[in-house]
Amino acid sequence: MSEEAPSRKRGHKLEAAILEAAWAELSESGWRGFTIEGVAKRARTGKASIYARWPTKALLVHASAQMVGSRLPRPIPSTGHLAEDLAATLTAAAEYLSGPFAEALHAITEALRVDPTAPAIDAATEEIRIVADIIRAAQAAGELGSGAVPRSVAHCGFALLNYHLMTRRTPPDPDEIESIARDVWAPAIRASLPCAD
């Protein structure tokens, strides 16, 4: 295939085709087998068109994972029971990060390990929003005091989940997820937002 293979797609349609092709490549080949050449062939475009939009493989994989992830229904628990809602959220996140999503996480981590100058990718924005909703529900139920938790506390449960995936390559089992939520995450949030006596 030439560097700039003919393609009738332009703009957003071309970008969508590239992201779909990147996801298919990641799903079939994993991160170690993932190549820009393979993505270009699937998208019927040239490598230069891809690099112009995503200068690294990790950025391309991250964008592809975001696109696919945005289609997945992820109801936000809001029962007001902090530990239970956090555990339900971690369970949903563990399912989300299985398969190709886990490969996407490995891709980003590996890229940053190999190249410390690689642009940082903030994947926590949606996760922080979900936790903020859970905290508001717990505050409304009287389980937490008013205010906002530090970002590091709001994200710590997801950080432990990601660490488990990176070190063991599998999501935590239900008992481990419950322990993270009950024994680590919920106490950290309660310490940040104590109820008035």
mmCIF file of C-alpha atoms in Angstrom:
data_model
loop_
_atom_site.group_PDB
_atom_site.id
_atom_site.type_symbol
_atom_site.label_atom_id
_atom_site.label_comp_id
_atom_site.label_asym_id
_atom_site.label_seq_id
_atom_site.Cartn_x
_atom_site.Cartn_y
_atom_site.Cartn_z
ATOM 1 C CA MET A 1 0.000 0.000 0.000
ATOM 2 C CA SER A 2 1.300 3.480 -0.796
ATOM 3 C CA GLU A 3 1.925 5.969 1.983
ATOM 4 C CA GLU A 4 -1.226 7.865 1.022
ATOM 5 C CA ALA A 5 -3.647 5.254 -0.277
ATOM 6 C CA PRO A 6 -6.750 6.678 -1.990
ATOM 7 C CA SER A 7 -9.652 7.205 0.387
ATOM 8 C CA ARG A 8 -13.014 8.776 -0.262
ATOM 9 C CA LYS A 9 -13.486 9.600 3.408
ATOM 10 C CA ARG A 10 -12.500 13.012 4.728
ATOM 11 C CA GLY A 11 -12.691 14.915 7.983
ATOM 12 C CA HIS A 12 -14.809 13.338 10.724
ATOM 13 C CA LYS A 13 -15.712 10.329 8.569
ATOM 14 C CA LEU A 14 -12.042 9.538 8.010
ATOM 15 C CA GLU A 15 -11.243 10.015 11.698
ATOM 16 C CA ALA A 16 -14.109 7.692 12.677
ATOM 17 C CA ALA A 17 -12.903 5.089 10.175
ATOM 18 C CA ILE A 18 -9.369 5.283 11.580
ATOM 19 C CA LEU A 19 -10.594 4.910 15.170
ATOM 20 C CA GLU A 20 -12.780 1.939 14.223
ATOM 21 C CA ALA A 21 -9.822 0.378 12.424
ATOM 22 C CA ALA A 22 -7.565 0.995 15.426
ATOM 23 C CA TRP A 23 -10.043 -0.747 17.712
ATOM 24 C CA ALA A 24 -10.294 -3.728 15.360
ATOM 25 C CA GLU A 25 -6.492 -3.906 15.167
ATOM 26 C CA LEU A 26 -6.154 -3.740 18.951
ATOM 27 C CA SER A 27 -8.902 -6.336 19.473
ATOM 28 C CA GLU A 28 -7.356 -8.825 17.078
ATOM 29 C CA SER A 29 -3.637 -8.189 17.594
ATOM 30 C CA GLY A 30 -3.321 -6.818 21.123
ATOM 31 C CA TRP A 31 -0.936 -3.989 21.960
ATOM 32 C CA ARG A 32 2.199 -5.933 21.066
ATOM 33 C CA GLY A 33 0.867 -6.702 17.596
ATOM 34 C CA PHE A 34 -0.688 -3.287 17.052
ATOM 35 C CA THR A 35 0.786 -1.391 14.098
ATOM 36 C CA ILE A 36 -0.049 1.848 12.335
ATOM 37 C CA GLU A 37 0.396 -0.024 9.054
ATOM 38 C CA GLY A 38 -2.343 -2.429 10.092
ATOM 39 C CA VAL A 39 -4.660 0.420 11.063
ATOM 40 C CA ALA A 40 -3.985 2.245 7.804
ATOM 41 C CA LYS A 41 -4.782 -0.865 5.784
ATOM 42 C CA ARG A 42 -8.041 -1.440 7.639
ATOM 43 C CA ALA A 43 -9.068 2.219 7.289
ATOM 44 C CA ARG A 44 -7.957 2.337 3.644
ATOM 45 C CA THR A 45 -5.842 5.407 4.212
ATOM 46 C CA GLY A 46 -2.174 6.279 4.553
ATOM 47 C CA LYS A 47 -0.034 6.316 7.649
ATOM 48 C CA ALA A 48 0.576 10.047 7.274
ATOM 49 C CA SER A 49 -3.152 10.707 7.659
ATOM 50 C CA ILE A 50 -3.079 8.840 10.969
ATOM 51 C CA TYR A 51 0.102 10.419 12.332
ATOM 52 C CA ALA A 52 -1.196 13.885 11.448
ATOM 53 C CA ARG A 53 -4.053 13.340 13.894
ATOM 54 C CA TRP A 54 -2.440 11.051 16.487
ATOM 55 C CA PRO A 55 1.349 11.355 16.614
ATOM 56 C CA THR A 56 1.799 8.214 18.716
ATOM 57 C CA LYS A 57 0.220 4.776 18.831
ATOM 58 C CA ALA A 58 -0.789 5.325 22.459
ATOM 59 C CA LEU A 59 -2.717 8.497 21.615
ATOM 60 C CA LEU A 60 -4.485 6.682 18.786
ATOM 61 C CA VAL A 61 -5.414 3.748 21.023
ATOM 62 C CA HIS A 62 -6.620 6.111 23.753
ATOM 63 C CA ALA A 63 -8.846 7.999 21.295
ATOM 64 C CA SER A 64 -10.194 4.736 19.924
ATOM 65 C CA ALA A 65 -10.967 3.417 23.412
ATOM 66 C CA GLN A 66 -12.732 6.671 24.280
ATOM 67 C CA MET A 67 -14.895 6.408 21.162
ATOM 68 C CA VAL A 68 -15.901 2.817 21.857
ATOM 69 C CA GLY A 69 -16.322 3.420 25.571
ATOM 70 C CA SER A 70 -18.677 6.334 24.950
ATOM 71 C CA ARG A 71 -21.125 3.888 23.376
ATOM 72 C CA LEU A 72 -21.293 1.590 26.371
ATOM 73 C CA PRO A 73 -24.183 2.053 28.783
ATOM 74 C CA ARG A 74 -22.716 2.639 32.231
ATOM 75 C CA PRO A 75 -25.470 3.546 34.666
ATOM 76 C CA ILE A 76 -24.232 5.592 37.581
ATOM 77 C CA PRO A 77 -25.336 4.147 40.915
ATOM 78 C CA SER A 78 -26.823 6.773 43.211
ATOM 79 C CA THR A 79 -28.471 4.898 46.062
ATOM 80 C CA GLY A 80 -26.776 7.014 48.713
ATOM 81 C CA HIS A 81 -24.979 3.979 50.197
ATOM 82 C CA LEU A 82 -21.370 4.983 49.644
ATOM 83 C CA ALA A 83 -19.463 1.670 49.848
ATOM 84 C CA GLU A 84 -22.089 -0.229 47.850
ATOM 85 C CA ASP A 85 -22.200 2.410 45.118
ATOM 86 C CA LEU A 86 -18.408 2.515 44.903
ATOM 87 C CA ALA A 87 -18.262 -1.287 44.632
ATOM 88 C CA ALA A 88 -20.902 -1.257 41.869
ATOM 89 C CA THR A 89 -18.916 1.395 40.012
ATOM 90 C CA LEU A 90 -15.684 -0.584 40.316
ATOM 91 C CA THR A 91 -17.475 -3.714 39.090
ATOM 92 C CA ALA A 92 -18.707 -1.845 36.010
ATOM 93 C CA ALA A 93 -15.232 -0.373 35.462
ATOM 94 C CA ALA A 94 -13.630 -3.822 35.745
ATOM 95 C CA GLU A 95 -15.991 -5.141 33.067
ATOM 96 C CA TYR A 96 -15.260 -2.079 30.923
ATOM 97 C CA LEU A 97 -11.513 -2.620 31.254
ATOM 98 C CA SER A 98 -11.624 -6.265 30.237
ATOM 99 C CA GLY A 99 -10.494 -7.402 26.793
ATOM 100 C CA PRO A 100 -9.426 -4.668 24.374
ATOM 101 C CA PHE A 101 -9.900 -1.954 26.988
ATOM 102 C CA ALA A 102 -7.240 -3.648 29.121
ATOM 103 C CA GLU A 103 -4.978 -3.699 26.061
ATOM 104 C CA ALA A 104 -5.593 0.040 25.665
ATOM 105 C CA LEU A 105 -4.526 0.607 29.269
ATOM 106 C CA HIS A 106 -1.374 -1.460 28.711
ATOM 107 C CA ALA A 107 -0.668 0.547 25.559
ATOM 108 C CA ILE A 108 -0.794 3.872 27.356
ATOM 109 C CA THR A 109 1.244 2.604 30.313
ATOM 110 C CA GLU A 110 3.884 1.045 28.079
ATOM 111 C CA ALA A 111 4.195 4.188 25.979
ATOM 112 C CA LEU A 112 4.805 6.338 29.049
ATOM 113 C CA ARG A 113 7.314 3.819 30.423
ATOM 114 C CA VAL A 114 9.321 3.658 27.214
ATOM 115 C CA ASP A 115 9.100 7.357 26.404
ATOM 116 C CA PRO A 116 8.878 9.632 29.464
ATOM 117 C CA THR A 117 8.403 12.619 27.127
ATOM 118 C CA ALA A 118 5.201 11.144 25.676
ATOM 119 C CA PRO A 119 2.205 13.419 26.244
ATOM 120 C CA ALA A 120 0.306 12.553 29.399
ATOM 121 C CA ILE A 121 -3.210 11.207 28.905
ATOM 122 C CA ASP A 122 -5.832 12.129 31.460
ATOM 123 C CA ALA A 123 -8.287 9.255 31.421
ATOM 124 C CA ALA A 124 -9.819 10.118 34.788
ATOM 125 C CA THR A 125 -12.261 12.900 33.893
ATOM 126 C CA GLU A 126 -15.322 10.671 33.445
ATOM 127 C CA GLU A 127 -14.350 8.559 36.437
ATOM 128 C CA ILE A 128 -14.140 11.642 38.670
ATOM 129 C CA ARG A 129 -17.578 12.765 37.471
ATOM 130 C CA ILE A 130 -19.095 9.384 38.343
ATOM 131 C CA VAL A 131 -17.581 9.491 41.835
ATOM 132 C CA ALA A 132 -18.826 13.072 42.314
ATOM 133 C CA ASP A 133 -22.369 11.857 41.601
ATOM 134 C CA ILE A 134 -21.974 9.029 44.137
ATOM 135 C CA ILE A 135 -20.671 11.454 46.754
ATOM 136 C CA ARG A 136 -23.571 13.863 46.181
ATOM 137 C CA ALA A 137 -26.041 11.006 46.669
ATOM 138 C CA ALA A 138 -24.291 9.951 49.901
ATOM 139 C CA GLN A 139 -24.328 13.558 51.108
ATOM 140 C CA ALA A 140 -28.053 13.832 50.363
ATOM 141 C CA ALA A 141 -28.594 10.628 52.348
ATOM 142 C CA GLY A 142 -26.670 12.075 55.293
ATOM 143 C CA GLU A 143 -23.820 9.595 55.047
ATOM 144 C CA LEU A 144 -21.189 12.253 54.249
ATOM 145 C CA GLY A 145 -20.531 15.839 55.232
ATOM 146 C CA SER A 146 -20.564 18.689 52.747
ATOM 147 C CA GLY A 147 -17.703 19.672 50.457
ATOM 148 C CA ALA A 148 -15.598 18.037 47.757
ATOM 149 C CA VAL A 149 -12.951 15.351 48.147
ATOM 150 C CA PRO A 150 -9.405 15.787 46.804
ATOM 151 C CA ARG A 151 -8.946 14.446 43.281
ATOM 152 C CA SER A 152 -6.517 11.790 44.523
ATOM 153 C CA VAL A 153 -9.118 10.438 46.949
ATOM 154 C CA ALA A 154 -11.900 10.520 44.358
ATOM 155 C CA HIS A 155 -9.734 8.504 41.973
ATOM 156 C CA CYS A 156 -7.990 6.090 44.351
ATOM 157 C CA GLY A 157 -10.391 3.181 43.807
ATOM 158 C CA PHE A 158 -9.884 3.360 40.038
ATOM 159 C CA ALA A 159 -6.126 3.653 40.580
ATOM 160 C CA LEU A 160 -6.135 0.403 42.572
ATOM 161 C CA LEU A 161 -8.221 -1.256 39.864
ATOM 162 C CA ASN A 162 -5.787 -0.100 37.176
ATOM 163 C CA TYR A 163 -2.815 -1.277 39.244
ATOM 164 C CA HIS A 164 -4.385 -4.714 39.562
ATOM 165 C CA LEU A 165 -4.940 -4.868 35.804
ATOM 166 C CA MET A 166 -1.396 -3.745 35.018
ATOM 167 C CA THR A 167 0.280 -6.162 37.414
ATOM 168 C CA ARG A 168 -1.970 -9.208 37.036
ATOM 169 C CA ARG A 169 -3.539 -8.563 33.628
ATOM 170 C CA THR A 170 -6.964 -9.542 34.970
ATOM 171 C CA PRO A 171 -9.625 -7.538 36.803
ATOM 172 C CA PRO A 172 -9.991 -8.042 40.571
ATOM 173 C CA ASP A 173 -12.525 -10.666 41.608
ATOM 174 C CA PRO A 174 -15.780 -9.564 43.323
ATOM 175 C CA ASP A 175 -14.341 -10.036 46.829
ATOM 176 C CA GLU A 176 -11.308 -7.892 46.002
ATOM 177 C CA ILE A 177 -13.523 -5.199 44.493
ATOM 178 C CA GLU A 178 -15.715 -5.152 47.581
ATOM 179 C CA SER A 179 -12.631 -4.882 49.792
ATOM 180 C CA ILE A 180 -11.237 -1.962 47.802
ATOM 181 C CA ALA A 181 -14.551 -0.127 48.087
ATOM 182 C CA ARG A 182 -15.321 -0.990 51.724
ATOM 183 C CA ASP A 183 -11.854 -1.018 53.319
ATOM 184 C CA VAL A 184 -9.955 1.632 51.339
ATOM 185 C CA TRP A 185 -12.014 3.910 49.140
ATOM 186 C CA ALA A 186 -15.084 4.610 51.268
ATOM 187 C CA PRO A 187 -13.025 5.251 54.448
ATOM 188 C CA ALA A 188 -10.785 7.672 52.528
ATOM 189 C CA ILE A 189 -13.808 9.590 51.266
ATOM 190 C CA ARG A 190 -15.408 9.635 54.734
ATOM 191 C CA ALA A 191 -12.172 10.981 56.207
ATOM 192 C CA SER A 192 -12.267 13.832 53.668
ATOM 193 C CA LEU A 193 -15.949 14.635 54.286
ATOM 194 C CA PRO A 194 -16.764 13.801 57.896
ATOM 195 C CA CYS A 195 -20.327 14.312 59.030
ATOM 196 C CA ALA A 196 -20.891 16.932 61.696
ATOM 197 C CA ASP A 197 -21.486 15.458 65.150
#
